[in-house]
PDB file of C-alpha atoms in Angstrom:
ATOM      1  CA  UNK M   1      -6.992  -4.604   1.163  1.00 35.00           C
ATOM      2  CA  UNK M   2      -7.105  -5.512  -2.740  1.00 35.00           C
ATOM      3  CA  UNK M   3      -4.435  -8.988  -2.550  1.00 38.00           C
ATOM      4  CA  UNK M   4      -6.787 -12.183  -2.165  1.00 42.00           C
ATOM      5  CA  UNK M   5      -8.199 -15.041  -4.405  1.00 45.00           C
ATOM      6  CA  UNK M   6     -11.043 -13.782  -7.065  1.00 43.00           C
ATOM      7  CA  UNK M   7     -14.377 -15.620  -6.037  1.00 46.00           C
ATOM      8  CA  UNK M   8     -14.861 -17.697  -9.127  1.00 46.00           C
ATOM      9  CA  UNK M   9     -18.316 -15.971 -10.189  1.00 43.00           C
ATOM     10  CA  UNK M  10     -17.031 -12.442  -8.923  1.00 44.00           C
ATOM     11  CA  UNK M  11     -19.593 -12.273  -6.205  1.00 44.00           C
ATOM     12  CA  UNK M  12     -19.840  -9.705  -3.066  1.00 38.00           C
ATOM     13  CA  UNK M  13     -22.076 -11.923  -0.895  1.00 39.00           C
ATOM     14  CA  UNK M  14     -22.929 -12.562   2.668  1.00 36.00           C
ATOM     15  CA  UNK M  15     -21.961 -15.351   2.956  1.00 38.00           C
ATOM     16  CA  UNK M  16     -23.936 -16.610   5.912  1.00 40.00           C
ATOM     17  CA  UNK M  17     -21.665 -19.681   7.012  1.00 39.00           C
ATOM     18  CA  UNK M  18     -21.702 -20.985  10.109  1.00 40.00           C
ATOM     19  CA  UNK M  19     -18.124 -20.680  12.212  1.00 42.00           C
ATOM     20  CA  UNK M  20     -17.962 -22.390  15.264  1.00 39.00           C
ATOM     21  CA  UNK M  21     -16.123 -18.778  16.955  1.00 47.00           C
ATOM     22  CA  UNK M  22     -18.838 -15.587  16.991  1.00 50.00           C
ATOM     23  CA  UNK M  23     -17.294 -12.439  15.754  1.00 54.00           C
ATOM     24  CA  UNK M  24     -17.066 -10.874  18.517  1.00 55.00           C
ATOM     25  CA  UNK M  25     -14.277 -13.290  19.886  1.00 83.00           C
ATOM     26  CA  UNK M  26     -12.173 -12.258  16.987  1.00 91.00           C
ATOM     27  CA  UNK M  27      -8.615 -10.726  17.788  1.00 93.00           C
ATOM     28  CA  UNK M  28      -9.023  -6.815  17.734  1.00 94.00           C
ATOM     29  CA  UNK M  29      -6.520  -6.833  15.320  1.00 94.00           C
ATOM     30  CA  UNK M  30      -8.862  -8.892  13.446  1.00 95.00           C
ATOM     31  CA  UNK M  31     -12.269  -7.179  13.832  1.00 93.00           C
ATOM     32  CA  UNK M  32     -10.209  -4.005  12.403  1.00 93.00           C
ATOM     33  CA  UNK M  33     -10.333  -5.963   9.376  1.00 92.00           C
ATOM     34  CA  UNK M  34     -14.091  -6.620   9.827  1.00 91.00           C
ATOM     35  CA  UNK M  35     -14.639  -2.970  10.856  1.00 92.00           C
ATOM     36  CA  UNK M  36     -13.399  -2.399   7.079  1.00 92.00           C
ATOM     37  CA  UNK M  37     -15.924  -4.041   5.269  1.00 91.00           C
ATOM     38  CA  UNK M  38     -14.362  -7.884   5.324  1.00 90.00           C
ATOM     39  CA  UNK M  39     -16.218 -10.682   6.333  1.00 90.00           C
ATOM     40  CA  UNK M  40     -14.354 -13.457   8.395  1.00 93.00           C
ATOM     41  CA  UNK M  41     -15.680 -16.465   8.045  1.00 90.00           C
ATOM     42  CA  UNK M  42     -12.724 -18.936   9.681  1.00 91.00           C
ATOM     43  CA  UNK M  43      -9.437 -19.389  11.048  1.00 93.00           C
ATOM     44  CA  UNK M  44      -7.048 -21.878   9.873  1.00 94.00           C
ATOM     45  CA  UNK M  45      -3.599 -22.887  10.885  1.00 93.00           C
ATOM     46  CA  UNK M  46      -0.811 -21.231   9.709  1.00 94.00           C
ATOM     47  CA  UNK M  47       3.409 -21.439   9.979  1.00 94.00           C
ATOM     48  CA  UNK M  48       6.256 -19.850  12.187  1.00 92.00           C
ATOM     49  CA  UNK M  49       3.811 -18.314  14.653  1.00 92.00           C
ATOM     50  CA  UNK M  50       1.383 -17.085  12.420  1.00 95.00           C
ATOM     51  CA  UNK M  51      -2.858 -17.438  12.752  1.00 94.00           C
ATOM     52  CA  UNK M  52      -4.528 -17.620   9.223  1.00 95.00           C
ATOM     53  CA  UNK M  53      -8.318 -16.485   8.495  1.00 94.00           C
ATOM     54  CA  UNK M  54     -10.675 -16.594   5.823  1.00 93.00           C
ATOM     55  CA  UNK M  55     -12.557 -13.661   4.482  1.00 92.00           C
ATOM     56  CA  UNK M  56     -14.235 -12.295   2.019  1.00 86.00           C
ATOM     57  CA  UNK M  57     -14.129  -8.689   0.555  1.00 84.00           C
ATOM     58  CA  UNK M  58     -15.082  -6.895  -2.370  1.00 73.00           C
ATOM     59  CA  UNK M  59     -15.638 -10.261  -4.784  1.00 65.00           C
ATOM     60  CA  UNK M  60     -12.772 -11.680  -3.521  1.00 76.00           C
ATOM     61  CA  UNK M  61     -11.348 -14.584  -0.857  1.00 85.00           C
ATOM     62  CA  UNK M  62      -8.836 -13.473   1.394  1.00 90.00           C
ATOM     63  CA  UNK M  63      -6.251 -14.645   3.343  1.00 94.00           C
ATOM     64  CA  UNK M  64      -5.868 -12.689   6.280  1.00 95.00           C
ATOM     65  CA  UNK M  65      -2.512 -14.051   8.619  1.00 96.00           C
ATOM     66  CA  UNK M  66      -2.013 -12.839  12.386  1.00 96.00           C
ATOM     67  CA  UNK M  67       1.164 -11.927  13.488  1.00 95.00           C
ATOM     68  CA  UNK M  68       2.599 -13.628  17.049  1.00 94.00           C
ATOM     69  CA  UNK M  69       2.166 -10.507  18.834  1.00 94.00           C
ATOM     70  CA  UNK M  70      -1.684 -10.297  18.166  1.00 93.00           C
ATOM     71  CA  UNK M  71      -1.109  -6.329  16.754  1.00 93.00           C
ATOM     72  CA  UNK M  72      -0.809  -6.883  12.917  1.00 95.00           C
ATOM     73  CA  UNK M  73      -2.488  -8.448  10.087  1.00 95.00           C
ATOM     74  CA  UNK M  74      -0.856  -9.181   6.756  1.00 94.00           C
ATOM     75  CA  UNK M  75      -3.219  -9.942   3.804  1.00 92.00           C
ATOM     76  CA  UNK M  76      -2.520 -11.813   0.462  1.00 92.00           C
ATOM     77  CA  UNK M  77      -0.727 -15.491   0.253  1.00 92.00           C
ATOM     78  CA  UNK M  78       1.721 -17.677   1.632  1.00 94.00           C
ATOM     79  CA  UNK M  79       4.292 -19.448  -0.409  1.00 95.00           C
ATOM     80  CA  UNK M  80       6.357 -22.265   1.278  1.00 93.00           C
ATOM     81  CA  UNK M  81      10.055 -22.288   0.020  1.00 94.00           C
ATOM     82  CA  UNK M  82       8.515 -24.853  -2.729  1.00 95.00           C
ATOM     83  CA  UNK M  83       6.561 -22.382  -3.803  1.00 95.00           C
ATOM     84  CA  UNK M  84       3.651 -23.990  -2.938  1.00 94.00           C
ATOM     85  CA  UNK M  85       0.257 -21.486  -1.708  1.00 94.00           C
ATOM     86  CA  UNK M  86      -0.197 -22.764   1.333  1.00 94.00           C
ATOM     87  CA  UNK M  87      -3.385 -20.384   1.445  1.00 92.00           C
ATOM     88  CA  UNK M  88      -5.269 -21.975  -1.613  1.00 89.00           C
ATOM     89  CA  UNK M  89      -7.000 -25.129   0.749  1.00 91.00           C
ATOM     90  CA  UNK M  90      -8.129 -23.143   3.470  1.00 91.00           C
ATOM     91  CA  UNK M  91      -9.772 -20.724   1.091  1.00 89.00           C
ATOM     92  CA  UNK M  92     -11.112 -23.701  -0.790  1.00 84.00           C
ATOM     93  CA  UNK M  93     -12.294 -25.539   2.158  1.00 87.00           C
ATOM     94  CA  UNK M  94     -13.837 -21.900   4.321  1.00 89.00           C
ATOM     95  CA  UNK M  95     -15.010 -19.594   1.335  1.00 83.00           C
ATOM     96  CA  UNK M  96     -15.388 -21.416  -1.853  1.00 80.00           C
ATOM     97  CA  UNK M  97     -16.757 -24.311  -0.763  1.00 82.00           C
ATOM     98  CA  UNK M  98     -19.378 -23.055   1.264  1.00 84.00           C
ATOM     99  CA  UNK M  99     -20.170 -20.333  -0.831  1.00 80.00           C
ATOM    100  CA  UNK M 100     -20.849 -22.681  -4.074  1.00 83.00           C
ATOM    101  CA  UNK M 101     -23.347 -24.931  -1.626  1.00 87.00           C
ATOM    102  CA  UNK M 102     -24.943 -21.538  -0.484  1.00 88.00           C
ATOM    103  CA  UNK M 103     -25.732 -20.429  -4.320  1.00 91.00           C
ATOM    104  CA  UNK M 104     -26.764 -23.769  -5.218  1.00 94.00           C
ATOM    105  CA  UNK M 105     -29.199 -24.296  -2.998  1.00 95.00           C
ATOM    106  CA  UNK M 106     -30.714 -20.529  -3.590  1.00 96.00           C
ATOM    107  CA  UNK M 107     -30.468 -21.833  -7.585  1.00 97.00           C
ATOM    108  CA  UNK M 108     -32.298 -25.039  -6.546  1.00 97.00           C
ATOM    109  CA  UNK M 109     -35.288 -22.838  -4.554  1.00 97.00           C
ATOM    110  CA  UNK M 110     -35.563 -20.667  -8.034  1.00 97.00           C
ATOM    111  CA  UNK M 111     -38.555 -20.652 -10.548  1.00 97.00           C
ATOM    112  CA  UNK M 112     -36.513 -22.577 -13.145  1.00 98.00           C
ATOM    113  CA  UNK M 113     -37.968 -25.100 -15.871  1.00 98.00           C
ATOM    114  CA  UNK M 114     -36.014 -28.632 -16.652  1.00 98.00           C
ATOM    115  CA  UNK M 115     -34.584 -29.404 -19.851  1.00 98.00           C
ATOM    116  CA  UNK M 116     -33.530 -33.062 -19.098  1.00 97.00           C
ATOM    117  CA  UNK M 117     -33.986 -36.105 -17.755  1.00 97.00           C
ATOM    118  CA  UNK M 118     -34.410 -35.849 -13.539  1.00 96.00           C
ATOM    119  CA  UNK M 119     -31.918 -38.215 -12.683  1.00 96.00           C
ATOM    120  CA  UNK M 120     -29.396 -37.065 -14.777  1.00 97.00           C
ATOM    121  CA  UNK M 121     -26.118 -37.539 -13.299  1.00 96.00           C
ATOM    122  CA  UNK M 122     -24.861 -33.779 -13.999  1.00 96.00           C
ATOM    123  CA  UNK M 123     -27.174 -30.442 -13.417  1.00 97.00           C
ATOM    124  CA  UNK M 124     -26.524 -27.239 -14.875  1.00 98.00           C
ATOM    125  CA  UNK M 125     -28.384 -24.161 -13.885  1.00 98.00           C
ATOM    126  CA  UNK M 126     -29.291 -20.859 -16.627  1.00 98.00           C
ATOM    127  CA  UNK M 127     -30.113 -17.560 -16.180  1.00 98.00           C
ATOM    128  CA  UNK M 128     -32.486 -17.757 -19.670  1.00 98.00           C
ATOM    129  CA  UNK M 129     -34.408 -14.966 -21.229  1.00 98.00           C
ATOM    130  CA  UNK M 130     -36.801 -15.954 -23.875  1.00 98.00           C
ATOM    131  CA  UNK M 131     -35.600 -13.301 -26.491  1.00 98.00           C
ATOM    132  CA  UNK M 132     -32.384 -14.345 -25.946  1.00 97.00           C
ATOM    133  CA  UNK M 133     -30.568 -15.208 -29.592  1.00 97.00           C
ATOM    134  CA  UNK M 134     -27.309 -17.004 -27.183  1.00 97.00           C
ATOM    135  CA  UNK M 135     -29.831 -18.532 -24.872  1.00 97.00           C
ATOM    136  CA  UNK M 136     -31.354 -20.888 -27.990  1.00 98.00           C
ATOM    137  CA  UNK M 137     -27.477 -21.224 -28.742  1.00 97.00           C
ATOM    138  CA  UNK M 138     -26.939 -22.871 -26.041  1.00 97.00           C
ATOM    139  CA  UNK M 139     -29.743 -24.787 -25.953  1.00 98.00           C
ATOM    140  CA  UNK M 140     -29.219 -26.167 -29.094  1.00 97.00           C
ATOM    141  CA  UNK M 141     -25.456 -26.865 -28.203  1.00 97.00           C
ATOM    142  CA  UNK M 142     -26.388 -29.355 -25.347  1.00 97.00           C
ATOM    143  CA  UNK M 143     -28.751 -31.071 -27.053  1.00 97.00           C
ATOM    144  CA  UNK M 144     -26.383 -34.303 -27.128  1.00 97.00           C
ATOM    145  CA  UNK M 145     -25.869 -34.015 -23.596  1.00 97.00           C
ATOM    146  CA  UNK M 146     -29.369 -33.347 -22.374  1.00 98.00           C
ATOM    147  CA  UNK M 147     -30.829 -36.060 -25.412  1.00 97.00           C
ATOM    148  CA  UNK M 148     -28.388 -38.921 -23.723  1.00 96.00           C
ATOM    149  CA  UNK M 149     -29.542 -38.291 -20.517  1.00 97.00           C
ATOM    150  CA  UNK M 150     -25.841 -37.144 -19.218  1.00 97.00           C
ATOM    151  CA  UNK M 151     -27.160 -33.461 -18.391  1.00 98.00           C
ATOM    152  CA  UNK M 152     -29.965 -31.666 -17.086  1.00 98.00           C
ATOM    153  CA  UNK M 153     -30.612 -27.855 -17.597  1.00 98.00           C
ATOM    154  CA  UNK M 154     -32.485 -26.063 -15.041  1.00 98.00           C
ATOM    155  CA  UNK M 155     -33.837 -22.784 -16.662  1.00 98.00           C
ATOM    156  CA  UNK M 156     -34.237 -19.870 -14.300  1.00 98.00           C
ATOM    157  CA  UNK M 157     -36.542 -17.325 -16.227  1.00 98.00           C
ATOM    158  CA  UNK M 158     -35.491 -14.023 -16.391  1.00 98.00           C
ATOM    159  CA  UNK M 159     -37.026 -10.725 -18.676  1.00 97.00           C
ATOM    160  CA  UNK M 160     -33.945  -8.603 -19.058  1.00 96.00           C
ATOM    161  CA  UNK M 161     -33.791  -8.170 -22.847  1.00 96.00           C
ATOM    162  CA  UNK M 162     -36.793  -7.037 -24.248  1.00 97.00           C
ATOM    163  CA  UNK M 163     -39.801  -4.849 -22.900  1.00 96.00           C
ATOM    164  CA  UNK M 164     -41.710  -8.199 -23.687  1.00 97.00           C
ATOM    165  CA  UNK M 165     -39.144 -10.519 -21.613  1.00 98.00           C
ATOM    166  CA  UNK M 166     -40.461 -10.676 -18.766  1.00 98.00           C
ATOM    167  CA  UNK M 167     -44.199 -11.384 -19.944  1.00 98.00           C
ATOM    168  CA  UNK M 168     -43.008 -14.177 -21.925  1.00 98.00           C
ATOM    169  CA  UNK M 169     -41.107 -15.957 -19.147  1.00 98.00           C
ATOM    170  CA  UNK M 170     -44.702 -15.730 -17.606  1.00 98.00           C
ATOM    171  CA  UNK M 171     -46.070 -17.552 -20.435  1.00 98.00           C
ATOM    172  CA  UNK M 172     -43.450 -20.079 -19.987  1.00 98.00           C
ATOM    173  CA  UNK M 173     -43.765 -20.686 -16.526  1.00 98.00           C
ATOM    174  CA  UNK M 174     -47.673 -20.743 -16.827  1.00 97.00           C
ATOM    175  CA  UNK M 175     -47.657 -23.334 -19.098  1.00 97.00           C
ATOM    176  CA  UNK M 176     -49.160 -26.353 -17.837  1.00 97.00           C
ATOM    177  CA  UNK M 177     -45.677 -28.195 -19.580  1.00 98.00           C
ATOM    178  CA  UNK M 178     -43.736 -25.598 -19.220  1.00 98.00           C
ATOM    179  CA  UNK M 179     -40.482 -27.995 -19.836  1.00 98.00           C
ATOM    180  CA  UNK M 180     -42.773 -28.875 -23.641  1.00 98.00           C
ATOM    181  CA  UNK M 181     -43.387 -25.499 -23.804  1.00 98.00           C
ATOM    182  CA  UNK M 182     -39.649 -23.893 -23.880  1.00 98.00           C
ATOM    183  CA  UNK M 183     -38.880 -26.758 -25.888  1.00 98.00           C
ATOM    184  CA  UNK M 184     -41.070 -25.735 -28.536  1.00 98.00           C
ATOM    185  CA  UNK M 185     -39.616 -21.881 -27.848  1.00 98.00           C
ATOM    186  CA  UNK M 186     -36.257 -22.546 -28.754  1.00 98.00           C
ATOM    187  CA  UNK M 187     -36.660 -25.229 -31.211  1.00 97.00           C
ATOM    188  CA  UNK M 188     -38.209 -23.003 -33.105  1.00 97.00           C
ATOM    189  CA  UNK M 189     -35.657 -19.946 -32.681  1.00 95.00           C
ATOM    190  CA  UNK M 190     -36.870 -17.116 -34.485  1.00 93.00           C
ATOM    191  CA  UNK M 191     -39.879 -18.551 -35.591  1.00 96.00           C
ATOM    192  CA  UNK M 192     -41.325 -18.793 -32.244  1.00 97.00           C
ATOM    193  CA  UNK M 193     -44.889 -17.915 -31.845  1.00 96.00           C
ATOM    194  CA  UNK M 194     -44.715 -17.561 -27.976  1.00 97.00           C
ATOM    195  CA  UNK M 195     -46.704 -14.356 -26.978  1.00 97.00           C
ATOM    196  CA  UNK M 196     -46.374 -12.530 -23.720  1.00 97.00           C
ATOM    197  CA  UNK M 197     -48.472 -12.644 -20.963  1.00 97.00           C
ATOM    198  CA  UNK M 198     -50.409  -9.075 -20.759  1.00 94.00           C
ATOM    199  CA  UNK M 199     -51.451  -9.920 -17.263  1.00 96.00           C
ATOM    200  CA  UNK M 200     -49.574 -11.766 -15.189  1.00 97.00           C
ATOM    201  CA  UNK M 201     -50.697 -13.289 -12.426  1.00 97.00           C
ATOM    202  CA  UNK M 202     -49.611 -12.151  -8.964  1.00 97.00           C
ATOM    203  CA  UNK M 203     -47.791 -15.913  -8.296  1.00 97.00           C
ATOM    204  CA  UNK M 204     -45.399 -16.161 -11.476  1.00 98.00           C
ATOM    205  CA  UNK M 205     -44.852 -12.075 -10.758  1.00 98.00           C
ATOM    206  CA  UNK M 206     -43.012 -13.017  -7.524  1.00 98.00           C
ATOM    207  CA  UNK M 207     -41.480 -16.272  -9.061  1.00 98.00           C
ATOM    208  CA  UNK M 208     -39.671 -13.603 -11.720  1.00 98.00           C
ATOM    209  CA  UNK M 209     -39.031 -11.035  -9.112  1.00 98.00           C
ATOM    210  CA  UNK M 210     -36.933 -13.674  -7.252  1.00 98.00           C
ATOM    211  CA  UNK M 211     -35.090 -14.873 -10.198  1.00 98.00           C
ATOM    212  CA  UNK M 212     -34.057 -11.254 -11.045  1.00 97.00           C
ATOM    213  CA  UNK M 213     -32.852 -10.845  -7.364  1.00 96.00           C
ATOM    214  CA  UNK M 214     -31.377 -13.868  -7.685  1.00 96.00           C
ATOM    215  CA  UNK M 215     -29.464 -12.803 -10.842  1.00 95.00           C
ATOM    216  CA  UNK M 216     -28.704  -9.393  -9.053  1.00 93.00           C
ATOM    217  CA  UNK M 217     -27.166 -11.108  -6.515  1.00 89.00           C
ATOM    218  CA  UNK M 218     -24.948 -13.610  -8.590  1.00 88.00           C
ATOM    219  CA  UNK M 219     -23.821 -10.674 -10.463  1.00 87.00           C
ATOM    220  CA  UNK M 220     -26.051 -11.847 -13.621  1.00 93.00           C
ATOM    221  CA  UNK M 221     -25.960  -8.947 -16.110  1.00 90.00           C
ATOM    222  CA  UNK M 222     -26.060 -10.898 -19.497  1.00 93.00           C
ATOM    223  CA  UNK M 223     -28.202 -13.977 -20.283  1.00 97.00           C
ATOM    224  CA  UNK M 224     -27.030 -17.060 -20.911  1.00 97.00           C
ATOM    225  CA  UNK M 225     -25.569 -16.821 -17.437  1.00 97.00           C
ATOM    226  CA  UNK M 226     -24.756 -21.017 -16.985  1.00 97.00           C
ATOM    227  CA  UNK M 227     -24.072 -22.068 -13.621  1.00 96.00           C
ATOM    228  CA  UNK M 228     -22.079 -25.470 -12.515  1.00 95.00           C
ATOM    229  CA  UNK M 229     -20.043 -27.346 -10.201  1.00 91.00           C
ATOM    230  CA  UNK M 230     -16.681 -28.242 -11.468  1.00 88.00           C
ATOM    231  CA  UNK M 231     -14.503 -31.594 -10.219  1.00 84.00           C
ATOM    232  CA  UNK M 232     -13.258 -29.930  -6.951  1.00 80.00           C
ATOM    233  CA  UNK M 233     -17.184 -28.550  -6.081  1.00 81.00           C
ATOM    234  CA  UNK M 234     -16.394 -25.056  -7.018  1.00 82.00           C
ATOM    235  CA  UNK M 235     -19.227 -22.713  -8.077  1.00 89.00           C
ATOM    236  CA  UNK M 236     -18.350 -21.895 -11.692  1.00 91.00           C
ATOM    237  CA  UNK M 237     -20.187 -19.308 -14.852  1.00 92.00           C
ATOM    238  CA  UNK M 238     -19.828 -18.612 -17.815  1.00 94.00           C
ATOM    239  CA  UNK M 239     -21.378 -15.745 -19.425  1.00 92.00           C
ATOM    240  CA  UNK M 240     -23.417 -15.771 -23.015  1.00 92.00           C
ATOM    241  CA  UNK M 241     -23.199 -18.624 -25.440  1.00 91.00           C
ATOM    242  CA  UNK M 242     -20.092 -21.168 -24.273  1.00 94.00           C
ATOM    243  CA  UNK M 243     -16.969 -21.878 -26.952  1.00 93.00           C
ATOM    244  CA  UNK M 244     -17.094 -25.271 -28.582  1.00 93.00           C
ATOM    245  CA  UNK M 245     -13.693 -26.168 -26.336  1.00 93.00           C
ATOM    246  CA  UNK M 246     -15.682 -24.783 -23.425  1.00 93.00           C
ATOM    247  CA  UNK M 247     -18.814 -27.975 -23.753  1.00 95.00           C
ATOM    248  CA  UNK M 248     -16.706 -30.999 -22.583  1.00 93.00           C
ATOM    249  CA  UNK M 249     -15.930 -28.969 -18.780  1.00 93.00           C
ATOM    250  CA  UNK M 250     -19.307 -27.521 -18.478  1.00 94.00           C
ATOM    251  CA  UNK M 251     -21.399 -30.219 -19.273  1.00 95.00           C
ATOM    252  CA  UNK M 252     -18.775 -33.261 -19.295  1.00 92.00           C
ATOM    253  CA  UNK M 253     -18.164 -36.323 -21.527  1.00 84.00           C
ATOM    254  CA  UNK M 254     -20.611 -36.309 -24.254  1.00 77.00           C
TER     255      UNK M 254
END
């Protein structure tokens, strides 16, 4: 079971979609899949006798297709005799697509801090550490997006870096303007006076505990970690400071 579709941010998630057929009504040839570790989360329609579901396994979207006879499973894509995937929309439509709303939504329930207008037409989400050199990169990289009011950053605070991290994403979050406040932090780079938090209070402790379970879970292990939605509603990352050519698809038109 290794041929499917890489989930775009290489998670391993329960996915925790809704299906309108329990498990337990799955073919047996089916749950045999399941019984392996799989998740199915749909069935789709498929060609020449064939039943097509959507799973996902090990990071990645599968496409699992039923034979006539109910007894075998084959695993991987479909090609027509065009050559087009004929598994690619039902993946899109049953894993990807719920997936992306799934993370976004636990992204939108984070302790983050906005860097941006609040009606900007175009959100981006970041796993930011406040001794990160990349993370003031790319902070000072969207600064024509986020100064037009095209773009707004949502900073989840993380302490991964530095023994001091995680007391100065305290600080941050504290802050009665925390949004002036990491301003100030990464406008300064280097120079930053920001000071940890010795003691930090039981509240922002379980606001930074979720964010690092959050990261854990979205397979964060570097920070910048930048989260968006790209033109088909697809959860997409990229990992440290983006490439120049990279800034026009991750945070659009300038």
């Amino acid at each position: 079971m290794k041929l499917g579709h890489h989930l775009p941010i290489g998670l391993a998630i329960a996915l925790g979609l809704g299906n309108a057929q329990a498990a337990e009504d799955w073919p047996a040839a089916i749950r045999m899949v399941e019984s392996k570790g799989a998740r199915v989360v749909g069935a789709f329609d498929a060609p020449d006798g064939l039943r097509g579901y959507a799973a996902e396994y090990e990071g990645q979207a599968m496409a699992l297709y039923l034979t006539a006879d109910g007894k075998h499973v084959l695993s991987g894509r479909l090609f027509d005799a065009q050559g087009n995937d004929l598994s690619r929309e039902p993946l899109e439509r049953l894993v990807f697509a719920p997936m992306a709303r799934e993370m976004w939504a636990k992204m939108e329930k984070s302790a983050w801090i906005a860097d941006g207008q609040n009606d900007a037409p175009r959100t981006v989400y970041v796993f930011t550490d406040p001794n990160c050199p990349y993370c003031t990169q790319f902070w000072q990289q969207a600064r024509p997006w986020v100064d037009s009011g095209k773009v707004q950053l949502r900073h989840i605070m993380v302490g991964m870096i530095k023994a001091d991290s995680m007391g100065k994403a305290a600080t941050l979050l504290a802050d009665a303007d925390s949004a002036k406040a990491l301003h100030s932090h990464e406008l300064a780079g280097k120079a930053s006076p920001l000071k940890p938090t010795r003691q930090i209070p039981e509240s922002i402790q379980h606001q930074l505990d979720q964010n690092m379970a959050l990261a854990e879970e979205m397979g964060v292990n570097a920070t910048p970690s930048i989260f968006y939605l790209n033109q088909k509603g697809r959860l997409e990352q990229v990992q440290g400071a983006p490439r120049p050519e990279q800034l026009d698809t991750l945070l659009g038109e300038k």
